[in-house]
Structure formats: C-alpha cells, structure tokens
Short mmCIF file of C-alpha atoms (C1' of nucleotides) in Angstrom, two decimals:
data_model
loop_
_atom_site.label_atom_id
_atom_site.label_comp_id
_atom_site.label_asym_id
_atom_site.label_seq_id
_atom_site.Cartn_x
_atom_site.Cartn_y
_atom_site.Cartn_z
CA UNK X 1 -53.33 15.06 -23.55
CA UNK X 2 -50.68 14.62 -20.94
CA UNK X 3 -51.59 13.14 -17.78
CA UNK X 4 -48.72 13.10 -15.26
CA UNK X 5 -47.56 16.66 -15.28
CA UNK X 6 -43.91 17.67 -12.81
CA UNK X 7 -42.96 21.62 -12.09
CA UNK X 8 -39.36 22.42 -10.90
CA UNK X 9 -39.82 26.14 -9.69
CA UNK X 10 -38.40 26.73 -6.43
CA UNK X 11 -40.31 30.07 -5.24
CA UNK X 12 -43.53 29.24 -3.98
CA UNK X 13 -45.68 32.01 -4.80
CA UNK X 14 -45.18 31.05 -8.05
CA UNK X 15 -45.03 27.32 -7.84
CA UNK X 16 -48.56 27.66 -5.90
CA UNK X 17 -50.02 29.99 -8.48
CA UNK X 18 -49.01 28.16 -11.17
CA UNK X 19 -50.50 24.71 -9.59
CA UNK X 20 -53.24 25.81 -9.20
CA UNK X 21 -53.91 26.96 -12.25
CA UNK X 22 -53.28 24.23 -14.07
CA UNK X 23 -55.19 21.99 -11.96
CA UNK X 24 -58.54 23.92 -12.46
CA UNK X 25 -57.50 24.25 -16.27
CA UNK X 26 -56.80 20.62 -17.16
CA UNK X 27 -57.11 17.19 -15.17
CA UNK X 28 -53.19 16.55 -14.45
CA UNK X 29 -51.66 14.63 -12.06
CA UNK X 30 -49.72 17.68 -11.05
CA UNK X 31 -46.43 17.35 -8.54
CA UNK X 32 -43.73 19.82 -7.82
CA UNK X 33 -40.22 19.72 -6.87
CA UNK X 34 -38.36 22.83 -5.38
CA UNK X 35 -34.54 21.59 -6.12
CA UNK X 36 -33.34 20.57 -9.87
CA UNK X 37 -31.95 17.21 -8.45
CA UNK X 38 -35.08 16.15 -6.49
CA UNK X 39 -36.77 17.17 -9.51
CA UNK X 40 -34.45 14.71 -11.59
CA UNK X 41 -35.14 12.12 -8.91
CA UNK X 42 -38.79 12.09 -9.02
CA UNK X 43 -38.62 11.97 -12.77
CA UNK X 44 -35.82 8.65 -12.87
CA UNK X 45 -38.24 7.02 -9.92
CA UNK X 46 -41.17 7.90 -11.68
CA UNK X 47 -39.86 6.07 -14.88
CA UNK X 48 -38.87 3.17 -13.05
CA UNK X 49 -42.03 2.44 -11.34
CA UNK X 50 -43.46 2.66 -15.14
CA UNK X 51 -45.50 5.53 -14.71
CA UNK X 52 -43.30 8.48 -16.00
CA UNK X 53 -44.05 11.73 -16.62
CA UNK X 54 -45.34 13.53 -19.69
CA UNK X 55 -44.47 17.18 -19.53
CA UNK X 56 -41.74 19.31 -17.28
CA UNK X 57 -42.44 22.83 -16.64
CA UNK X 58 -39.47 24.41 -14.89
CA UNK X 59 -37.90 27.74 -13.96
CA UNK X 60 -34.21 28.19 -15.25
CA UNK X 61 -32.45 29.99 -12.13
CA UNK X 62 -32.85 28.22 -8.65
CA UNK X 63 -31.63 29.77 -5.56
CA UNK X 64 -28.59 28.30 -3.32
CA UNK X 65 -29.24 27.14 -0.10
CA UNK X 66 -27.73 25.49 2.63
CA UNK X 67 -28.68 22.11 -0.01
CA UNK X 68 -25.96 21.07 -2.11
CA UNK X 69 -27.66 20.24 -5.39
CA UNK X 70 -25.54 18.79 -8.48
CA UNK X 71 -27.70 20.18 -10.80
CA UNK X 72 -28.00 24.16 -10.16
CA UNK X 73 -30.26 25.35 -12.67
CA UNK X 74 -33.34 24.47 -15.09
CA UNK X 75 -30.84 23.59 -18.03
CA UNK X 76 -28.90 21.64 -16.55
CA UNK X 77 -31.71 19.27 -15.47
CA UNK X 78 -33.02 19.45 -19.08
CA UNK X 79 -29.37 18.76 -20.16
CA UNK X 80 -29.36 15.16 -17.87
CA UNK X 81 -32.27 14.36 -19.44
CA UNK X 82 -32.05 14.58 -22.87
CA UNK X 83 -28.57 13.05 -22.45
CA UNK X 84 -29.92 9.86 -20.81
CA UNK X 85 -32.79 10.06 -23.35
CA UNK X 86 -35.65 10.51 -20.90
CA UNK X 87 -38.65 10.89 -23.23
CA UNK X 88 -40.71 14.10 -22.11
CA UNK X 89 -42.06 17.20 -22.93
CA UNK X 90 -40.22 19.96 -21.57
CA UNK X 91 -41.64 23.73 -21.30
CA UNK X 92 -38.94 26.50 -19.65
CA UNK X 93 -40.98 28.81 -17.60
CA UNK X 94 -38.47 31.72 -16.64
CA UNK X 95 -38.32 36.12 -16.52
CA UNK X 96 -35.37 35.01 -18.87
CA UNK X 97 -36.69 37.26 -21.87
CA UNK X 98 -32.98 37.82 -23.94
CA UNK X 99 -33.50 36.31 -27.17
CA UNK X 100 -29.77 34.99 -27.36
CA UNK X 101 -30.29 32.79 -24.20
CA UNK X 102 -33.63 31.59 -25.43
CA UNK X 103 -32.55 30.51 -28.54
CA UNK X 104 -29.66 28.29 -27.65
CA UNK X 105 -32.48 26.35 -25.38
CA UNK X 106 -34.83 25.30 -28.34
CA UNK X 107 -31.02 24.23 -29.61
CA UNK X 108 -29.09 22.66 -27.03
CA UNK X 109 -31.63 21.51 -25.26
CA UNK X 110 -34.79 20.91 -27.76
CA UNK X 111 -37.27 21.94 -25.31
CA UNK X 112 -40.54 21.94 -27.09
CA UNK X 113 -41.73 25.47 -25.40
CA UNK X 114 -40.33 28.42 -24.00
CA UNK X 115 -42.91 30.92 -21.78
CA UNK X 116 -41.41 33.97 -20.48
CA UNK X 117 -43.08 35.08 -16.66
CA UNK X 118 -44.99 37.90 -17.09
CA UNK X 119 -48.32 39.83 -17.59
CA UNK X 120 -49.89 37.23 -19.27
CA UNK X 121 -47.96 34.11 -18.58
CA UNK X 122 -50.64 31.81 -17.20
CA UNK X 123 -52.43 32.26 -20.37
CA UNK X 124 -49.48 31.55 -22.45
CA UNK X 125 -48.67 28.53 -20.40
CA UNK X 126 -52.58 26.95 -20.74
CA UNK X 127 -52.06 27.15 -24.53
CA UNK X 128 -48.10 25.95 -25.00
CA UNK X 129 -49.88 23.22 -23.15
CA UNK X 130 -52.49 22.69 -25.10
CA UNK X 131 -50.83 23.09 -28.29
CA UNK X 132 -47.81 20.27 -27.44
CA UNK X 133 -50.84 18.27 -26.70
CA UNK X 134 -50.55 18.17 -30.90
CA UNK X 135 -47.51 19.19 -32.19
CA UNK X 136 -43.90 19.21 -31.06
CA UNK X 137 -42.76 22.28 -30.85
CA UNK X 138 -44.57 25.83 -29.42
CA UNK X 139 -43.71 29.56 -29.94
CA UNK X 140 -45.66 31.92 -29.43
CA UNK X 141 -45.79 34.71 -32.10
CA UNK X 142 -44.51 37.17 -29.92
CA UNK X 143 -41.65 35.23 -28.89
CA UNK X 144 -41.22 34.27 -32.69
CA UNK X 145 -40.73 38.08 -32.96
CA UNK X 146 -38.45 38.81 -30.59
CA UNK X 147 -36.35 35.44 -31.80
CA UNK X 148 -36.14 36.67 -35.21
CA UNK X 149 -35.70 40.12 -34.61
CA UNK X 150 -32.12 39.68 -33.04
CA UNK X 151 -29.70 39.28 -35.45
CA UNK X 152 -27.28 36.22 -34.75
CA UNK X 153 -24.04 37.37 -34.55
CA UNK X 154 -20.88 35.56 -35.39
CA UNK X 155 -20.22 35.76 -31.72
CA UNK X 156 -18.29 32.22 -30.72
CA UNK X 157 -17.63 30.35 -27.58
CA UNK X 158 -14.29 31.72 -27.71
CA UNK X 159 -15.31 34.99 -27.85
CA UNK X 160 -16.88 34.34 -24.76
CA UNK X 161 -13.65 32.71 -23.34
CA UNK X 162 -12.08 36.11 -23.52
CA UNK X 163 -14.21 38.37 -22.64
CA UNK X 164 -14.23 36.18 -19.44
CA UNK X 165 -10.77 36.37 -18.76
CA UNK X 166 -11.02 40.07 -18.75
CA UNK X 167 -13.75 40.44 -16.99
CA UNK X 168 -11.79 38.09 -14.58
CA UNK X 169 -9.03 40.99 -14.45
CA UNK X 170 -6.19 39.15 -16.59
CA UNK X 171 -4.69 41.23 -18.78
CA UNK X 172 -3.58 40.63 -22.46
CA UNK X 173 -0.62 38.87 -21.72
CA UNK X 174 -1.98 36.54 -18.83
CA UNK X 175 -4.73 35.44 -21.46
CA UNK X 176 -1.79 34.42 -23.85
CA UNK X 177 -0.36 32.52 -21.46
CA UNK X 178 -3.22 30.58 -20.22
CA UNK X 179 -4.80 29.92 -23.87
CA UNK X 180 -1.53 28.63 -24.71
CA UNK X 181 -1.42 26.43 -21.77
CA UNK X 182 -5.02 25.14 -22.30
CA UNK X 183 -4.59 24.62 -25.71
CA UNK X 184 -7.00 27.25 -27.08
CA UNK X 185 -6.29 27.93 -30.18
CA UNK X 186 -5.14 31.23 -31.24
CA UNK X 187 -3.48 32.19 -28.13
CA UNK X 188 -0.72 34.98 -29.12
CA UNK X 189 -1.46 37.89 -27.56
CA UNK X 190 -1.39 39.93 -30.63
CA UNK X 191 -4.24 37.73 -32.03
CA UNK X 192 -6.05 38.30 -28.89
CA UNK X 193 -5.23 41.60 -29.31
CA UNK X 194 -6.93 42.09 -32.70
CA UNK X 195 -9.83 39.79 -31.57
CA UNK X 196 -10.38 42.00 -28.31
CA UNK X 197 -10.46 44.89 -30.84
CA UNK X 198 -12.77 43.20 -33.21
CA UNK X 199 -15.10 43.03 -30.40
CA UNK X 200 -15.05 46.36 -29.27
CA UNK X 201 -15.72 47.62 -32.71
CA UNK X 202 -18.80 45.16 -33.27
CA UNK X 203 -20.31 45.97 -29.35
CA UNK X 204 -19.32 49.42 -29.95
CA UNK X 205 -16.80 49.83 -26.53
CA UNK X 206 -14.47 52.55 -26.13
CA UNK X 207 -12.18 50.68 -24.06
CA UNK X 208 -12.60 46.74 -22.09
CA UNK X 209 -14.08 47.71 -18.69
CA UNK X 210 -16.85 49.10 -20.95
CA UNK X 211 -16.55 45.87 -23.58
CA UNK X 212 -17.38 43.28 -20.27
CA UNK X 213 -19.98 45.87 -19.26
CA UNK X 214 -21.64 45.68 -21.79
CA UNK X 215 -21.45 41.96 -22.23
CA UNK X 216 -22.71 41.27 -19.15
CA UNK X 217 -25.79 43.35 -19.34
CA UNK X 218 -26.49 41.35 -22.15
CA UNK X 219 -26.03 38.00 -20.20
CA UNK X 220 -23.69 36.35 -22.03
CA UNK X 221 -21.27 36.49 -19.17
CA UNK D 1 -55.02 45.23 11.30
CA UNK D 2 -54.59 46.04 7.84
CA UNK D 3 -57.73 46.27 5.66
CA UNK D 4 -56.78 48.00 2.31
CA UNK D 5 -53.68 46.45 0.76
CA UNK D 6 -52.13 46.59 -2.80
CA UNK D 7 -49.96 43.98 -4.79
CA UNK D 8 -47.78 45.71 -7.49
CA UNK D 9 -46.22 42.67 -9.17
CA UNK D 10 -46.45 42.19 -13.06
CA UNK D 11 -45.67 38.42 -13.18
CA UNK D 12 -48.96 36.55 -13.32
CA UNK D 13 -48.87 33.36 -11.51
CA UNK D 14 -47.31 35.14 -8.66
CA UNK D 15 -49.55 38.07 -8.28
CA UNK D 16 -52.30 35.00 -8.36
CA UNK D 17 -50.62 33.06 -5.65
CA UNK D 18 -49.75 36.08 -3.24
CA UNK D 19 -53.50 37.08 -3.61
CA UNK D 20 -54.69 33.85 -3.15
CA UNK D 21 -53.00 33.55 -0.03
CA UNK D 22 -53.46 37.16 1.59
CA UNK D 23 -57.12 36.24 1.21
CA UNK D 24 -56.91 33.07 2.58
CA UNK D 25 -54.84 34.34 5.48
CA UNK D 26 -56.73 37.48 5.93
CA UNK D 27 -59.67 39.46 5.50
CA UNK D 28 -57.62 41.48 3.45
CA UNK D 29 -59.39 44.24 0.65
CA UNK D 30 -56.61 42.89 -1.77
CA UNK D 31 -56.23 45.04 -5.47
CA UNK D 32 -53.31 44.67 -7.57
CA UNK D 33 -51.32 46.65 -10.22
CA UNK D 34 -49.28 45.09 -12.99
CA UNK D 35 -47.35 48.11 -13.59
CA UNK D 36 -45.58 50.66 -11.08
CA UNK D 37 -47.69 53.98 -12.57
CA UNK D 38 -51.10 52.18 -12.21
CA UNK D 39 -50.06 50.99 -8.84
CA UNK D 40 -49.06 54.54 -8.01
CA UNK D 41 -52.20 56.04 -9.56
CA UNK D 42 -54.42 53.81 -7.24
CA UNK D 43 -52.46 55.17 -4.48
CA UNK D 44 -53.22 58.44 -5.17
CA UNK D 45 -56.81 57.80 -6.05
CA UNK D 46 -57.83 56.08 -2.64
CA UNK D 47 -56.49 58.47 -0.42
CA UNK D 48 -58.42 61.06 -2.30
CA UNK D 49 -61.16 59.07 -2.05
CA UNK D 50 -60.51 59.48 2.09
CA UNK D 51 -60.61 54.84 1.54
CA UNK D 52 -56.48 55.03 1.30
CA UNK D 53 -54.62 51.70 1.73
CA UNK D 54 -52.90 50.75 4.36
CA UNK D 55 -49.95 48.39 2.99
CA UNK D 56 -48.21 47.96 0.00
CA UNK D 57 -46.71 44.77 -1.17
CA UNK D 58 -44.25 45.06 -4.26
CA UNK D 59 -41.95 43.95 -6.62
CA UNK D 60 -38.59 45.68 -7.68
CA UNK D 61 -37.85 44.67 -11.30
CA UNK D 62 -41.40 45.32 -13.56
CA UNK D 63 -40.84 44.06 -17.00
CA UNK D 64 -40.80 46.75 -20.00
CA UNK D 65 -43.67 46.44 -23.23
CA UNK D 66 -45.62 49.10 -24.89
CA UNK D 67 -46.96 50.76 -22.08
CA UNK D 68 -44.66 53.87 -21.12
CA UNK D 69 -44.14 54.20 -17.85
CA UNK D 70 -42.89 57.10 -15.50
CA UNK D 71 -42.02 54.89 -12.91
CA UNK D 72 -40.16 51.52 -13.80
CA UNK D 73 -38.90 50.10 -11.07
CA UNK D 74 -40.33 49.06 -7.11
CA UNK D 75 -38.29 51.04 -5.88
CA UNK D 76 -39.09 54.12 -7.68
CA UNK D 77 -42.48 53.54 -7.17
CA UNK D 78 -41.60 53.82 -3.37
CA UNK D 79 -39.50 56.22 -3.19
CA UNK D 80 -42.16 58.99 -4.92
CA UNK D 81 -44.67 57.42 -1.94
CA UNK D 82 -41.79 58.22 1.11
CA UNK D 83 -41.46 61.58 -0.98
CA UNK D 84 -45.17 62.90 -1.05
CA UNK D 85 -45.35 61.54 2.45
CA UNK D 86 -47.97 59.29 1.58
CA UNK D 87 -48.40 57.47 4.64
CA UNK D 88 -48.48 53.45 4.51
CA UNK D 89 -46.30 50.62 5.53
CA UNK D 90 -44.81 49.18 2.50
CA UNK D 91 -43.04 45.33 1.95
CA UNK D 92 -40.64 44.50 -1.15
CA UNK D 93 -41.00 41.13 -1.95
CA UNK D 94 -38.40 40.52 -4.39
CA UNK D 95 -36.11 37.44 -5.93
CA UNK D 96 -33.21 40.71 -5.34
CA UNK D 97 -30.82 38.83 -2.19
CA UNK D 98 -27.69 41.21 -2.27
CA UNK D 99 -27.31 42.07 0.90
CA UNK D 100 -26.18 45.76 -0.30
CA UNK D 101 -28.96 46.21 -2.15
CA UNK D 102 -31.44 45.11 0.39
CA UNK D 103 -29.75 47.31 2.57
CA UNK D 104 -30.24 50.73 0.60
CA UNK D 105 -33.78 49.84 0.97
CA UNK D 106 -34.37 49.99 4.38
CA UNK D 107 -32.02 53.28 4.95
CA UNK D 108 -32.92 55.46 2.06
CA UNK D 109 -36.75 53.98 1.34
CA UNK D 110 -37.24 53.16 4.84
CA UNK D 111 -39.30 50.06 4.02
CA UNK D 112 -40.90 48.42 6.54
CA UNK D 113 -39.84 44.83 5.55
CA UNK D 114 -38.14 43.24 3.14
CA UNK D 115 -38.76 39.27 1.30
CA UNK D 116 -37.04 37.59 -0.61
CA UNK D 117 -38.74 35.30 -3.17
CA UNK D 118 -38.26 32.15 -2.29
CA UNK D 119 -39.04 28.25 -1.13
CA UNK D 120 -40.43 30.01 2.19
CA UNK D 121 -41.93 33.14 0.92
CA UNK D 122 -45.50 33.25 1.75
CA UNK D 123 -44.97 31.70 4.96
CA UNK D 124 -42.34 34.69 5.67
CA UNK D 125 -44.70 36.98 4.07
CA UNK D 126 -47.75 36.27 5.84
CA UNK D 127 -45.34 36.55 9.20
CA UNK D 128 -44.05 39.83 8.39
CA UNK D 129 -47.60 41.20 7.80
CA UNK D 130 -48.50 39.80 11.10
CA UNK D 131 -45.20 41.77 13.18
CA UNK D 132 -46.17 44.81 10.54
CA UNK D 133 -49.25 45.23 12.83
CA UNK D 134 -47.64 45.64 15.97
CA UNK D 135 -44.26 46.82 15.05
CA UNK D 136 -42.87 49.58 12.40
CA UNK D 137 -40.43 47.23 11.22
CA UNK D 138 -39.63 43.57 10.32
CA UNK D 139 -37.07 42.12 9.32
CA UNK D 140 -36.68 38.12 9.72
CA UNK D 141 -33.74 36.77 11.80
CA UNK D 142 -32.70 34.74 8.55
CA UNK D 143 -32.26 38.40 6.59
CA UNK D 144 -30.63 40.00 9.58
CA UNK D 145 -27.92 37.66 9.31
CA UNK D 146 -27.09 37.98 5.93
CA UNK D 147 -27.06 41.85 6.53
CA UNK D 148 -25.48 41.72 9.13
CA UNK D 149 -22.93 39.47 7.82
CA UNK D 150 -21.84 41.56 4.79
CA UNK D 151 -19.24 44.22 6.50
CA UNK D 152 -20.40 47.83 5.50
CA UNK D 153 -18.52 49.16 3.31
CA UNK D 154 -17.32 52.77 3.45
CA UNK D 155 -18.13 52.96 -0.42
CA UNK D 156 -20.00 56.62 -1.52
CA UNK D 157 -21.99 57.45 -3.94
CA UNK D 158 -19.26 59.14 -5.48
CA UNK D 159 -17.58 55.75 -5.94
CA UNK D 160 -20.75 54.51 -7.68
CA UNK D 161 -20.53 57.68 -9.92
CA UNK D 162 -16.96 57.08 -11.17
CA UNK D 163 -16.96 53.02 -11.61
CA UNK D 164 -20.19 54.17 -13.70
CA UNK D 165 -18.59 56.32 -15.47
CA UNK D 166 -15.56 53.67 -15.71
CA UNK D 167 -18.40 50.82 -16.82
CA UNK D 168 -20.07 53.48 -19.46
CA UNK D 169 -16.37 53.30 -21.58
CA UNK D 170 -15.25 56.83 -19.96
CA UNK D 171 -11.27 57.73 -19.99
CA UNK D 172 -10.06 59.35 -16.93
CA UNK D 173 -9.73 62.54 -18.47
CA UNK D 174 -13.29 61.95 -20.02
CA UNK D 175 -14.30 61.77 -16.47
CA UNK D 176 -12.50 64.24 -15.05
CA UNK D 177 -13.68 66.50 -17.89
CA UNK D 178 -17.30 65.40 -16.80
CA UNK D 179 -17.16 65.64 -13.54
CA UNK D 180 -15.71 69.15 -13.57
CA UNK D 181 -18.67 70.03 -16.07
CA UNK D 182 -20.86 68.65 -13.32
CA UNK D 183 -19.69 70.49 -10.15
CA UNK D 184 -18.81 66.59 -8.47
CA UNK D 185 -16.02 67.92 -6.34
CA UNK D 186 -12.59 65.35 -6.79
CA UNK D 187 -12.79 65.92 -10.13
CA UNK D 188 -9.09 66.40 -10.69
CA UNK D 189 -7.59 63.57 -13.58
CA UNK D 190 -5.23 62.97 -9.94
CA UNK D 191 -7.93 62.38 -7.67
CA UNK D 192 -10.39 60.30 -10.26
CA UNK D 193 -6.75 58.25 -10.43
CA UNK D 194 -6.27 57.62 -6.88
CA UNK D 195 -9.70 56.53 -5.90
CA UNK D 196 -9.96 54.14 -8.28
CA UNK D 197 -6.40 52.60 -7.13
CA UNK D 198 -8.30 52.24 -3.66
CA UNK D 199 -11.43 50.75 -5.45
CA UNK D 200 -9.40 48.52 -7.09
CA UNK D 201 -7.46 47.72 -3.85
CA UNK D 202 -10.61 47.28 -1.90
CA UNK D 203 -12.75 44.85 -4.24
CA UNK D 204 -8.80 43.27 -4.93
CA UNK D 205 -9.59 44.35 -8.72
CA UNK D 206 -6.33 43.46 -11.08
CA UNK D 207 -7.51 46.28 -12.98
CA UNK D 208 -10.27 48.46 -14.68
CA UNK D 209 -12.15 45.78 -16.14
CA UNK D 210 -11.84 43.20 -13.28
CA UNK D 211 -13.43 46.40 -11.27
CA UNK D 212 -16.48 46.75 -13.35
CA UNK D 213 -16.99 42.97 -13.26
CA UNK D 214 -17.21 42.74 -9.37
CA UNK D 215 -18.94 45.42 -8.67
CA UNK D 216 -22.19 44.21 -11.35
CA UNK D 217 -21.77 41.38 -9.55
CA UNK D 218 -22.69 42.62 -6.62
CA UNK D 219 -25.04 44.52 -7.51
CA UNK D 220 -23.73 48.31 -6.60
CA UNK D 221 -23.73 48.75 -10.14
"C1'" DC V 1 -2.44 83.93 13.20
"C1'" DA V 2 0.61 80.28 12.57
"C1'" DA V 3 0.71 75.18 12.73
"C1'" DT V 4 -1.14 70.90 11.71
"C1'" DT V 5 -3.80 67.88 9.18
"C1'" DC V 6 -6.44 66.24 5.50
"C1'" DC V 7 -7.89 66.48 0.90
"C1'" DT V 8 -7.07 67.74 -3.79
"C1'" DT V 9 -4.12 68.46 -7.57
"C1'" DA V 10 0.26 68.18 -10.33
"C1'" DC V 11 3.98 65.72 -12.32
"C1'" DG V 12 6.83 61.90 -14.25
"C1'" DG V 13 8.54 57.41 -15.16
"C1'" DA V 14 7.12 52.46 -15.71
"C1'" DA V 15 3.85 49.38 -17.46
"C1'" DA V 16 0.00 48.02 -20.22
"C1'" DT V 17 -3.07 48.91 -23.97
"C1'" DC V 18 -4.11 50.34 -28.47
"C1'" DC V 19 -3.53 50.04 -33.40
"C1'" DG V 20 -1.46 49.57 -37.76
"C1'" DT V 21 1.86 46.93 -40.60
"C1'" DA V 22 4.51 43.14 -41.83
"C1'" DA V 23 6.20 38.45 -41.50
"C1'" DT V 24 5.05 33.57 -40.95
"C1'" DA V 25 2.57 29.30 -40.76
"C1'" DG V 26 -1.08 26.11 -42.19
"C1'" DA V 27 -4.65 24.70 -44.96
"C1'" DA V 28 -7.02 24.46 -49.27
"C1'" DA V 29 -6.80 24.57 -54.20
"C1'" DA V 30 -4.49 23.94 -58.52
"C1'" DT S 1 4.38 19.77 -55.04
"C1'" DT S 2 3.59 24.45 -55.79
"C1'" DT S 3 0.44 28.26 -55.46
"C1'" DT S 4 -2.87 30.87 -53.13
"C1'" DC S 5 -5.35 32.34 -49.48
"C1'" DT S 6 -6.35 32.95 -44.82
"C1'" DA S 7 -5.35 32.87 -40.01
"C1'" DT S 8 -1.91 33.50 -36.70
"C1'" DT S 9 2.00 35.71 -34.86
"C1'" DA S 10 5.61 39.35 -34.39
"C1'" DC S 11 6.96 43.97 -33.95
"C1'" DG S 12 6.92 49.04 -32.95
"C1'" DG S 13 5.25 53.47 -31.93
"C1'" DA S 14 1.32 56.29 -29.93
"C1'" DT S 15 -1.70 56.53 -26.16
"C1'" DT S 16 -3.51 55.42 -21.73
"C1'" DT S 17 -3.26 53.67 -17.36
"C1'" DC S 18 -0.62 52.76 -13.29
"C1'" DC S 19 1.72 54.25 -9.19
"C1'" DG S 20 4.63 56.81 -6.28
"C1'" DT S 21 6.08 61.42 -4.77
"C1'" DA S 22 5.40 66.11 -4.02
"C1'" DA S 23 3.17 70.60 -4.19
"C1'" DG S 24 -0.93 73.40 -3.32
"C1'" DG S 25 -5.38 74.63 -0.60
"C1'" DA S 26 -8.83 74.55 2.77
"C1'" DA S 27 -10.46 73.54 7.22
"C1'" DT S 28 -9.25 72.68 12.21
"C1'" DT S 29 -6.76 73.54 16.23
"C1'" DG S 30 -3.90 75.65 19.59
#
DNA sequence: CAATTCCTTACGGAAATCCGTAATAGAAAA
DNA sequence: TTTTCTATTACGGATTTCCGTAAGGAATTG
C-alpha cells in the first residue's frame, strides 16, 4: 500500500474534494501542490530527504497565472520525471476523455492509471488506487472500451505539422518554404498538396478551414 | 439569506467539495444534480411544491453517457429558467475564462455572478454568495478586469453564422445558397465575400483557415 | 420629391487552391 | 550494378477565393 501520496490539481474544489476523500478512504500521508513545478519540487526534495513519494495523482491542464511555471501542464511534469527516472506511481486525473490523447499517455509517459473526472470518478480513483497497490498498470473496463474502440489511424506527427501551419494561416506555398528550410522532409508543395488532400479525404473535409476545424475539435491541434 | 440552493455539476469530487463547503459556510439546504434535465426537473418540482430554491450554482460543460438529455449544457439549463421566468439568482462556476464568453452570460442569461474554477474558487464563491444577498449582481474586481480589458468587439451574430458556416466546410456560394434558403438577409455570394474580408481583417486572419483557427480559439466558435 | 447616404449586389481580373497525370529521385531487392 | 518499387516533385488546367470597382435599392433627410 502506498504511504506518501502527492496531488497536482490546481482548482480547489476539486483538490479539496478529492483530499478528502482519500484521506477517509485510506491512511496516506496526503499533500498537494497547485503549480506543476512546485509539484516537481516537493517530489525532488522529498526524494532527497529519503522519504519520497509513492503515487502522483495530477490533473493534465493547469491554469496561467501571474506565476511563471516551466512546467505548464500534468505531462510535462510526468515527462521530467520519468526522464530523470524518479520511481513513482503516477495516476492522470483529468475531464480529458478523447481516446487519442489518452492513449499516447499510457505510451509516452507510462503512467500506470488514467481516471477521467466525472460522475463516478471518486470511485474510480479509490480502486485505480487500490488496484496499483498490486499490479502495474490500471484501466478500467470502460476506459478499455473507449481505448479500443477508436481505431488508430495512420495519422503522423507530420500530419500534425501541417495541419498546424494551416491552421496558422500559411498557405501551400509558405509551408513549402518553411519545411524546406527546417528540413522536414517532403516539403514540395505538390507533395503537401497531395498530403493536404489525403487528409481531407480520410477526415472527410470539403475544403481546409473545415479540415483544421475539424482537427481541432478533435484535440489534436 | 439563501436557504434552498442547488449544485448542478456532474464531476464528482467537485460537486463533493463545493457541498462540503456551502455547508460548512452556511446553513445552506444544499441538493445537487449531476445532469442539467434532473437539475431542471428539481427546479420545477420545488416551486410546485410552493419550497422553490433560492440559488442555483452550476456548471457549463456536463459530460455526455447514456442518459439522453434535453438540456446539455449550463447554460441551456439557464437560459429555459430566465425563459419560464422562474425566479432565482443563479452563479456559473465554470473552468470557461474567455472573457467573450463570460460576457454573453451576463447580457443574454443575466446571471447573477460568474466563477471561474480555480486556485481561489471557493473562497470567491463563498464571497459572491455573501454580495448575492445584498446585491443583484457580483462580479469580483479580478473578473471585471479581464472583461473589461478585452475591447468589445462589434462582431454579430451574423458573423458567428457565416465563420460557422465557413468552419462546417461551406463554399461561398454554398452559403450564400443557404442563407438565401434561410431568409438571413446579406445573403448575396458579394456580401458573404466582403464580410469575411473584414473578419479576416479584424482577427488579422491570412485567410479562411487561419479565420476558423482564431476564432475556436477564442471561443466565439 | 429629389438628394444623400448606407447597405447590398454584380462583375471581372489576379491569385491561390484543387486535382489528375507524368517525370524524377532514392531506396530496396535481385 | 541493374531492376523494381515507392515516395517525392513538377506541371497544367479547372475551380474557388481574393479584392477592387461599380451598379442597384432602400431608408433618411432636407
């Protein structure tokens, strides 16, 4: 069972909610940080002073303030970690409910659970708990569902590239230009024609303002 | 004094924190709704019952499952209240911070406060609650500034309607075609043309695309 | 009732995109 | 090295958007 438990969730209806429910539930050492980089320092202090944490349950989106944080958002703390091999338990606690976001978390990042906010989140949280207690890695079967369900597409980092700079207002040429200056790789602008194309035929666009519409309701902008 | 008041938020660990702390604060008869038609339902019920409440506190964005609901939104759910002149002072406590969007709430749902979801939340929730008492309307000084600060824009619905239009993949004749259908009055392929040259002009869009994207961002969309 | 003004519509050339085809380069296989 | 295959690039015509100018229409004003 873990004993020294940190959330990084900056609104504090939720934070306190949250608290104190898993206080009454379990018999944690429970502390809280409201900014990703005091969150990151409480975690390298607490390590230092030999009595790390166990488990991380943070939000993903933090809002800016008059602060100026170098870390911005619940990945990106995750990210530090697991780069400077920090060894803990992390569960994302976030509305974030699009399956292609979620799923690039348990692989980037290897978090060990994912709990979407909602209806019955509390309860999902007491057993992701409970269940990392014993293994390493907890999905719920809904979220299982919803994982599988969505088809991967063969959409690629480049893909998103584009979209971006057209979204950004540059038009075809521009784009060529500026791949071919960064180096990215197929950077003619017929090529970026025919991928622009391929994309509206697979999202099903009639034209690009509706292409980066509909890519950004998705969140992949 | 308030004595009846209703929470319609469907995230659990904040509907459990808000609660908690309205009942800590107050002597508050506190019931809750996870979704917008039950909230709206208990509404409806207690003023029939001649025991109506007094204040609602609610989210915007409800999360979709099974349950099919009439109402989806906060908003919605307010603006049937304002509509069947139901009478009670209403607060949306929301993550939402775009100052336009906040800003539609006040002037078309007439709201009585505003909060955003934050590090300061309850504190700025229990305040408003206490000015909701004495005065019709609260807004904190914090919030005034930010709406203050965001220059009104002279954009119309019908700008709303035609970057929709633009964002749903529409042509300009498809639009013009549709909004001639529709009895929306510039509905000429010349007009539709011009006023999105002075959309573009005013958000400093490089074109159609680049329009679409700032205006999601913001929010209008 | 004519004059002015503002808004809508019409038109046309320049630019960008859309979309298919063909040429070329680069890598993998023989 | 040659062959084969695939990915990239080049090109050209059809369509759409872009952008300025001008005509038409309705409301306001003198």
């Amino acid at each position: 069972m873990f004993k020294k438990v940190l959330v990084a969730e900056d609104i504090d209806s939720i934070n306190e909610g949250l608290i104190a429910i898993l206080k009454k539930t379990f018999n944690f050492d429970v502390h809280h940080a409201k900014y990703c980089d005091n969150a990151y320092l409480k975690i390298r202090k607490a390590q230092q002073d030999g009595r790390p944490y166990d488990l991380l349950i943070t939000d993903l989106s933090f809002k800016q303030d008059h602060h100026t944080n170098t870390l911005n958002s619940g990945d990106e703390l995750v990210a530090k970690l697991r780069e400077q091999n920090i060894p803990m338990k992390v569960i994302i606690y976030s509305i974030e409910d699009r399956p292609e976001k979620i799923r690039t978390f348990f692989k980037r990042l290897n978090i060990n659970s994912y709990i979407c906010k909602g209806r019955n989140s509390t309860k999902e949280m007491v057993r992701a708990i409970k269940m990392l207690t014993e293994t390493d890695q907890y999905v719920s079967a809904e979220l299982q569902q919803t994982l599988r369900a969505a088809p991967v597409m063969e959409i690629e980092e480049y893909d998103i590239l584009l979209i971006n700079e057209l979204a950004n207002g540059n038009a075809q040429d521009e784009i060529a230009f500026l791949f071919k200056k960064q180096g990215i790789r197929p950077a003619s602008k017929s090529s970026i024609e025919k991928r622009i194309n391929r994309l509206k035929n697979y999202f099903k666009a009639k034209n690009t303002a509706h292409l980066v519409s509909i890519v950004k309701d998705m969140g992949l902008l």
